Tab-separated table of C-alpha atoms in Angstrom:
chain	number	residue	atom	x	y	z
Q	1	UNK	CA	-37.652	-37.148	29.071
Q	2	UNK	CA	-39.446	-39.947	30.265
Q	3	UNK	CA	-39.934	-40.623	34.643
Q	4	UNK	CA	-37.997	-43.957	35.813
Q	5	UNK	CA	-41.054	-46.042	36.330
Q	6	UNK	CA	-41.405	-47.123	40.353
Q	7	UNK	CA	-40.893	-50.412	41.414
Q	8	UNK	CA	-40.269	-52.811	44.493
Q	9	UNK	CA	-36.571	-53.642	44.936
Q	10	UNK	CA	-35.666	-57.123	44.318
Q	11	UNK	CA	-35.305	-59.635	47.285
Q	12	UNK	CA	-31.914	-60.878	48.283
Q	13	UNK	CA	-30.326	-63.777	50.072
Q	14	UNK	CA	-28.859	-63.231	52.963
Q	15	UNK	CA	-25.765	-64.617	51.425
Q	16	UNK	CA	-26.063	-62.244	48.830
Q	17	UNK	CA	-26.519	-59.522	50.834
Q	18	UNK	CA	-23.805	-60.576	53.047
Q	19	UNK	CA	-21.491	-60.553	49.563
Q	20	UNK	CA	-22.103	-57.206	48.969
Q	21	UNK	CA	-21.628	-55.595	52.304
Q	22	UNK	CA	-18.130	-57.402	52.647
Q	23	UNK	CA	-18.961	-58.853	56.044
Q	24	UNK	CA	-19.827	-63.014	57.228
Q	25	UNK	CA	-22.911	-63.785	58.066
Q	26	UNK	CA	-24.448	-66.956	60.174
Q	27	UNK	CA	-27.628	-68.937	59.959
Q	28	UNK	CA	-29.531	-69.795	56.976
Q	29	UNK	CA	-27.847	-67.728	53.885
Q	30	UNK	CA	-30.450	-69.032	51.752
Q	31	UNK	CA	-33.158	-66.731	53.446
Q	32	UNK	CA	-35.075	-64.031	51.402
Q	33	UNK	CA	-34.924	-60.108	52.485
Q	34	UNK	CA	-36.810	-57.763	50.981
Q	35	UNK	CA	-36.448	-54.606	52.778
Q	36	UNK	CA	-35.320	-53.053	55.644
Q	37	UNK	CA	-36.818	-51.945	58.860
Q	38	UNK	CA	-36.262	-50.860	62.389
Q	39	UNK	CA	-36.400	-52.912	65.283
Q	40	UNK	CA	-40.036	-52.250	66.550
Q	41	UNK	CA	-41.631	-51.618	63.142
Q	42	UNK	CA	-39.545	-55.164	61.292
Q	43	UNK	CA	-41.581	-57.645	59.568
Q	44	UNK	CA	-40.941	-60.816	57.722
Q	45	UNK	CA	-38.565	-60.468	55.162
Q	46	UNK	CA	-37.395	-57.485	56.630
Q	47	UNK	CA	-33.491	-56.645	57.757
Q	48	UNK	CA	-32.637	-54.984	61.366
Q	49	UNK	CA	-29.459	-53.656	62.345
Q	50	UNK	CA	-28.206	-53.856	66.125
Q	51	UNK	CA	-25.939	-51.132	67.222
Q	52	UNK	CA	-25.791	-52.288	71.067
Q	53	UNK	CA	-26.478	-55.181	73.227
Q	54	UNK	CA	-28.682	-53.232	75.140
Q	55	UNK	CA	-31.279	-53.456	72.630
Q	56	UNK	CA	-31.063	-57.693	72.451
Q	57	UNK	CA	-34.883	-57.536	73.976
Q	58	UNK	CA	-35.901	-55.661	71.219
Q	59	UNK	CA	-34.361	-57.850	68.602
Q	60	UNK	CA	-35.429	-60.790	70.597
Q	61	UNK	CA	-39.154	-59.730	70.351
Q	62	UNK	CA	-38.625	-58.665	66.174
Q	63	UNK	CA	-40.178	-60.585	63.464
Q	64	UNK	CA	-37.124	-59.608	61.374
Q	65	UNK	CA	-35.877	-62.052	59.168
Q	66	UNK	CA	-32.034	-61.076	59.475
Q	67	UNK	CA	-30.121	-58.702	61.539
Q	68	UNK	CA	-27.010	-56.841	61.255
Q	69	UNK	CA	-24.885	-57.040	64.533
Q	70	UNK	CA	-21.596	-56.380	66.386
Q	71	UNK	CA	-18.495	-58.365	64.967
Q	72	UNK	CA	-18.208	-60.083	68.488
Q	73	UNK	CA	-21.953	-60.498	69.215
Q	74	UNK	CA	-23.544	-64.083	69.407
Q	75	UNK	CA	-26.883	-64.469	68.263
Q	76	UNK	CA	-28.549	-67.436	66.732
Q	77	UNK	CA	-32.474	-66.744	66.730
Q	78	UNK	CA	-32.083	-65.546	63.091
Q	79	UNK	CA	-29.744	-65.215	60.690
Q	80	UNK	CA	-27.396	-62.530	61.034
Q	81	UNK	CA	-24.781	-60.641	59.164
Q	82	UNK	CA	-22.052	-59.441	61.461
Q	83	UNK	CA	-20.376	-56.543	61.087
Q	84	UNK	CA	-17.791	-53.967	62.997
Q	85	UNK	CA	-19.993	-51.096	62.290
Q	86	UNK	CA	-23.459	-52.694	62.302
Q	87	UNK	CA	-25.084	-48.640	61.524
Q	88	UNK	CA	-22.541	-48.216	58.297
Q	89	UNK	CA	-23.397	-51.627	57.110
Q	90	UNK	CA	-27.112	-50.697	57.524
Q	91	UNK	CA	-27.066	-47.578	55.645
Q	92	UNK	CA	-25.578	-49.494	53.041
Q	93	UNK	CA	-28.032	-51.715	53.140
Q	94	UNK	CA	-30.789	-49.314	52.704
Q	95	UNK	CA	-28.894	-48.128	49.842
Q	96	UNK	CA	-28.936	-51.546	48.059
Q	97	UNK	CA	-32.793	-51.937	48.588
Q	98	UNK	CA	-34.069	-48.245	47.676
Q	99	UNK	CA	-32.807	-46.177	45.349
Q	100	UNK	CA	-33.692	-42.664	45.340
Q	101	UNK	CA	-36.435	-40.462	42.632
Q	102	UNK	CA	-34.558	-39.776	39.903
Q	103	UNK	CA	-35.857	-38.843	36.272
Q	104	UNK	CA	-33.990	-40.316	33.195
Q	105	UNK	CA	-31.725	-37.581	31.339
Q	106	UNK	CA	-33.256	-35.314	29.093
Q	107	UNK	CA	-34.195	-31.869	28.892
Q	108	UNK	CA	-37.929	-31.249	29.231
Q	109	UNK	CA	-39.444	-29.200	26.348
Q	110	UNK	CA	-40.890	-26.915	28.754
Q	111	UNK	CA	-37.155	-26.162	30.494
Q	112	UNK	CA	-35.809	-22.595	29.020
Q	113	UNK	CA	-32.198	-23.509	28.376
Q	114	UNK	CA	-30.150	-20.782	26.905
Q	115	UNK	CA	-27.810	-21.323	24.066
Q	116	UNK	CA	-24.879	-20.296	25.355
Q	117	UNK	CA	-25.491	-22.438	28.310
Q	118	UNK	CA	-23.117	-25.371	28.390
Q	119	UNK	CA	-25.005	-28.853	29.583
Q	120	UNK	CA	-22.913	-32.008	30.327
Q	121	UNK	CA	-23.453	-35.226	29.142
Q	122	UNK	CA	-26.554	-37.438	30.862
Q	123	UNK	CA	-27.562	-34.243	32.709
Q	124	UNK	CA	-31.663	-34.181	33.639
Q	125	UNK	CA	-33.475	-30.528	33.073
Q	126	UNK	CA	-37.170	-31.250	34.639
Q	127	UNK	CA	-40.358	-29.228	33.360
Q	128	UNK	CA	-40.059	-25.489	33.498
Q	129	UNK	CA	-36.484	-25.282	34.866
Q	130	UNK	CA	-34.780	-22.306	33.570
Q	131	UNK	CA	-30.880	-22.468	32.562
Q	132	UNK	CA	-29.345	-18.685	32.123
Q	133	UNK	CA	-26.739	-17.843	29.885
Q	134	UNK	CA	-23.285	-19.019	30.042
Q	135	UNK	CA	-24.118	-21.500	32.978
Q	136	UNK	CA	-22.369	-24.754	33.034
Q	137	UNK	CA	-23.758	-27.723	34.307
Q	138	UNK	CA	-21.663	-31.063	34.994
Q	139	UNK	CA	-22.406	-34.500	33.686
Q	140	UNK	CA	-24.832	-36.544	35.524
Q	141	UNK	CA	-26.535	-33.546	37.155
Q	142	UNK	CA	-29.936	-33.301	38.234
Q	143	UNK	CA	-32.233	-30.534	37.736
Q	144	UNK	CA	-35.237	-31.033	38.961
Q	145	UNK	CA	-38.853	-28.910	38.314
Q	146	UNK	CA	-39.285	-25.269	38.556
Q	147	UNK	CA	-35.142	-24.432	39.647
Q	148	UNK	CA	-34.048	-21.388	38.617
Q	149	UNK	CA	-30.043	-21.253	37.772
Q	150	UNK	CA	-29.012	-17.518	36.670
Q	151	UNK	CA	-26.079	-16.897	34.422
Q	152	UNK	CA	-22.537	-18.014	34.982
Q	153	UNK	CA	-23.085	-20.470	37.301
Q	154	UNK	CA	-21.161	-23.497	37.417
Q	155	UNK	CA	-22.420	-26.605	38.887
Q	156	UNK	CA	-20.541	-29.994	38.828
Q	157	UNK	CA	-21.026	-33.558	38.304
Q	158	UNK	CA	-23.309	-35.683	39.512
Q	159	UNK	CA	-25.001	-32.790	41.540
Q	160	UNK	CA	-29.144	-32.855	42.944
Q	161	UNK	CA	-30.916	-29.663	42.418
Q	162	UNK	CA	-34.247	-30.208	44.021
Q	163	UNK	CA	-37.157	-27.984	42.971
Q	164	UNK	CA	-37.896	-24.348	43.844
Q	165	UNK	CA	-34.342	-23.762	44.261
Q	166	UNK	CA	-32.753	-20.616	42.513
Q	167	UNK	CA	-29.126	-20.565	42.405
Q	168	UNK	CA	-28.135	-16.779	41.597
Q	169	UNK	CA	-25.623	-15.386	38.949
Q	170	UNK	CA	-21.892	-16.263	39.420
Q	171	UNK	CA	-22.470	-18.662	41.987
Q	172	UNK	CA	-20.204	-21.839	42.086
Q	173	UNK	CA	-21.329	-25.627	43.464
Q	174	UNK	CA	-19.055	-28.673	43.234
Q	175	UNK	CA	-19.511	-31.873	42.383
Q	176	UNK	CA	-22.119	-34.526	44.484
Q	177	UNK	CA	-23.982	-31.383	46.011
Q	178	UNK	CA	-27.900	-31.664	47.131
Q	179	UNK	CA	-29.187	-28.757	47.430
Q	180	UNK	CA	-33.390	-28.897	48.617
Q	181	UNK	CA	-36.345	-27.467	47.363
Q	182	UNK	CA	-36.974	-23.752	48.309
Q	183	UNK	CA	-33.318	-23.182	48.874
Q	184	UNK	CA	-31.663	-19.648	47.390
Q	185	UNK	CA	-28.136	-19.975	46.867
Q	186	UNK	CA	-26.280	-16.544	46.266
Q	187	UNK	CA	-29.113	-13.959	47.476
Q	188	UNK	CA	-27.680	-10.843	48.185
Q	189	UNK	CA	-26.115	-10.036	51.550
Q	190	UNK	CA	-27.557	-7.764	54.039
Q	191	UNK	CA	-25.808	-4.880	53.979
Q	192	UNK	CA	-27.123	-1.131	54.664
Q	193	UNK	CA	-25.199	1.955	55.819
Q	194	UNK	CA	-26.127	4.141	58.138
Q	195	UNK	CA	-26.289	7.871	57.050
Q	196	UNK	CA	-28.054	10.998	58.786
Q	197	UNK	CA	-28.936	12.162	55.453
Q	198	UNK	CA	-29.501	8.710	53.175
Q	199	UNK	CA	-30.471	6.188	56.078
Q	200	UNK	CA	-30.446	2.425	55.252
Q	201	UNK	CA	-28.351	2.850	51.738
Q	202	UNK	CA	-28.236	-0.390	50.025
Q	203	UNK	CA	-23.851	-1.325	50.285
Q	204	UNK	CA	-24.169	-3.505	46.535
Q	205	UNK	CA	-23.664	-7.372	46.965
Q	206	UNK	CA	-20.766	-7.709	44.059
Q	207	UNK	CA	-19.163	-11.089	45.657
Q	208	UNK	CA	-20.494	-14.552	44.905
Q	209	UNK	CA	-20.672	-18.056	46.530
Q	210	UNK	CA	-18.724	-21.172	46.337
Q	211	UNK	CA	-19.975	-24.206	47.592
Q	212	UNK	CA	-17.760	-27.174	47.563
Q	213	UNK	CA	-18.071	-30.604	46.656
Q	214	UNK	CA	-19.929	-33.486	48.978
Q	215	UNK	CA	-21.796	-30.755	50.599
Q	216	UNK	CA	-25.631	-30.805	51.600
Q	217	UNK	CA	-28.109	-28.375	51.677
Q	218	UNK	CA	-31.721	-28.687	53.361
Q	219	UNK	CA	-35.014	-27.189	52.527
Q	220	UNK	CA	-35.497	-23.499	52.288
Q	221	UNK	CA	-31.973	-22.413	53.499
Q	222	UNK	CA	-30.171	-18.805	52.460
Q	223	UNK	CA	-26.979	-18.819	51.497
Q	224	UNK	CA	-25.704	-14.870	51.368
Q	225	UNK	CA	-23.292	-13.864	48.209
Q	226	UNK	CA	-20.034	-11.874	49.208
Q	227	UNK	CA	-20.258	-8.045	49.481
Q	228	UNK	CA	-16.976	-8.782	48.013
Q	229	UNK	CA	-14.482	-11.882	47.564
Q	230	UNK	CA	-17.210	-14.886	47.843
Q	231	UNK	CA	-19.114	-16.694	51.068
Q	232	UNK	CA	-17.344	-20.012	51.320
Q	233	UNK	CA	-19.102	-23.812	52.159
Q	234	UNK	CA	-16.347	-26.126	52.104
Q	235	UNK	CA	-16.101	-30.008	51.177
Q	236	UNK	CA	-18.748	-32.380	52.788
Q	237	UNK	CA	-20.241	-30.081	54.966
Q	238	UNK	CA	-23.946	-30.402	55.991
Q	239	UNK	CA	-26.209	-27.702	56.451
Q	240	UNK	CA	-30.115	-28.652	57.658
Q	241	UNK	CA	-33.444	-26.702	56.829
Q	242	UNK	CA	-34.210	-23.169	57.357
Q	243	UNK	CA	-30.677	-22.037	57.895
Q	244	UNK	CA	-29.571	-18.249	57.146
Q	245	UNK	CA	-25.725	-17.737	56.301
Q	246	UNK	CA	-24.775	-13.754	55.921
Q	247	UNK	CA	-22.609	-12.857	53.321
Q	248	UNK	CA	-18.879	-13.704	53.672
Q	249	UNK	CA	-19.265	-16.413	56.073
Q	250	UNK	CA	-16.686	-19.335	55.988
Q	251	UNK	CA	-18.063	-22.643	56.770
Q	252	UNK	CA	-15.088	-25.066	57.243
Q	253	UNK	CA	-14.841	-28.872	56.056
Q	254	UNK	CA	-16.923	-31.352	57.023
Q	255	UNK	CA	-19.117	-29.373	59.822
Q	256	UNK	CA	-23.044	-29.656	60.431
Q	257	UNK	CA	-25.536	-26.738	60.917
Q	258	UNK	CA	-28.370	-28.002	62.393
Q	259	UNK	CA	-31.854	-26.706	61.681
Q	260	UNK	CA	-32.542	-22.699	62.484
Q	261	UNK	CA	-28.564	-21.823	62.902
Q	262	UNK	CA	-28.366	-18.056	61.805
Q	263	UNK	CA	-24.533	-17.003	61.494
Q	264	UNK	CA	-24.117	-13.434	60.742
Q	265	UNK	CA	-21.868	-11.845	57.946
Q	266	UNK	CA	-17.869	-12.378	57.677
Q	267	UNK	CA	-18.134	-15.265	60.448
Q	268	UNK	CA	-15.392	-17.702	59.997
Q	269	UNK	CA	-15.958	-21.500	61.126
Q	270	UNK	CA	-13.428	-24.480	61.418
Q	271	UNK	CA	-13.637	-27.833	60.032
Q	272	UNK	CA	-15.785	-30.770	61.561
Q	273	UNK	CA	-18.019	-27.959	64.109
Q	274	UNK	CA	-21.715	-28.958	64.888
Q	275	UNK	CA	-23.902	-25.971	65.406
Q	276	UNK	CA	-27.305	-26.818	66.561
């Protein structure tokens, strides 16, 4: 498995660029860009974006060489691409210019990869990544350095498994999931009871985990498995660094938990919450 080799991305036109964001532009189309910038930092051959007019000065005093802006905004200094969500168009712009670290497909001879495991087409295994038995990994998944994936997990397609992560048995991840390094999906739950004779007896952790797909997971988050039943992340949610969810939770669609959120076992949360 050989490393994609780094390299600058390619200028564009502004015409070009234009093209592929699916919005007009003005000025010179001919003009190169080869990366993109903010406002204050911008040098030549660098695109801007322009969310508000407020920030005109600050455009005004760039050295940009293009600049995203408001459908309805006039500007003439440079060109400009205009668009009715100058941000949107901007993140897609970043994506055009810089793609992220990815390793070409392959299993690394150092990876432990059981037999019975079940590995998708085009998925990457990086050095010393162990693969338990009977786990299933989707094509086009990435598994980077040093993860640990226990048996009978499923992961999806086109999933990121950053390193140090350790995804415990039965767990379940969708498809277009990042998890970060450090994170431990499926850890078992707190749970203790509270006898006068036996204090602090261990209740077992017999539930598992499903996360589903689109969802994000920062660095060195825990994600509790079910007493019993399963702890649930659903679709496109977005969950930041250092964040402890107790077994059982429900996380609803679509919802952020910003870094340090601690939500105790058997919570239940709706779709599209931010938790900060």
């Amino acid at each position: 498995m050989k490393e994609q080799p780094e390299k600058s991305p390619p200028p564009l036109s502004v015409e070009e660029l234009a093209r592929r964001l699916n919005c007009p532009f003005e000025g010179d189309g001919a003009r190169e860009i080869r990366g993109v910038s903010s406002l204050e930092k911008a040098k030549e051959g660098d695109l801007v974006f322009l969310s508000h007019r407020k920030y005109l000065s600050l455009l005004e005093r760039s050295k940009a060489s293009a600049a995203i802006i408001p459908s309805k905004e006039r500007y003439d200094r440079i060109p400009v691409i205009k668009s009715e969500n100058p941000y949107i168009s901007f993140i897609k712009a970043v994506e055009i210019f810089y793609k992220p670290y990815c390793p070409k497909p392959g299993i690394h001879p150092s990876a432990l990869v059981s037999p019975s495991a079940k590995i998708g087409k085009d998925v990457t295994i990086g050095p010393f990544a162990f693969i338990g038995d009977e786990a299933e990994i989707g094509a086009k998944t990435v598994i980077f350095p040093f993860v640990a994936i226990y048996p009978w997990v499923k992961i999806g397609k086109e999933t990121v498994i950053h390193s140090h992560v350790s995804i415990r048995e039965e767990v379940k991840i969708g498809n277009r999931v990042i998890i970060h390094n450090g994170t431990v999906i499926g850890s078992d739950g707190f749970g203790y009871l509270q006898d006068k004779d036996h204090p602090h007896i261990k209740i077992p952790q017999v539930g598992t985990i499903t996360i589903q797909d689109d969802v994000e997971v920062g660095a060195n988050t825990a994600i509790d498995r079910a007493a019993l039943g399963e702890t649930i992340i659903k679709k496109g949610t977005k969950i930041d660094n250092l964040v402890q969810i107790g077994h059982n939770v429900e996380v609803g669609p679509h919802s952020i938990l910003a870094g340090q959120v601690g939500i105790s076992g058997s919570t239940k949360i709706g779709k599209n919450v931010i938790m900060g």
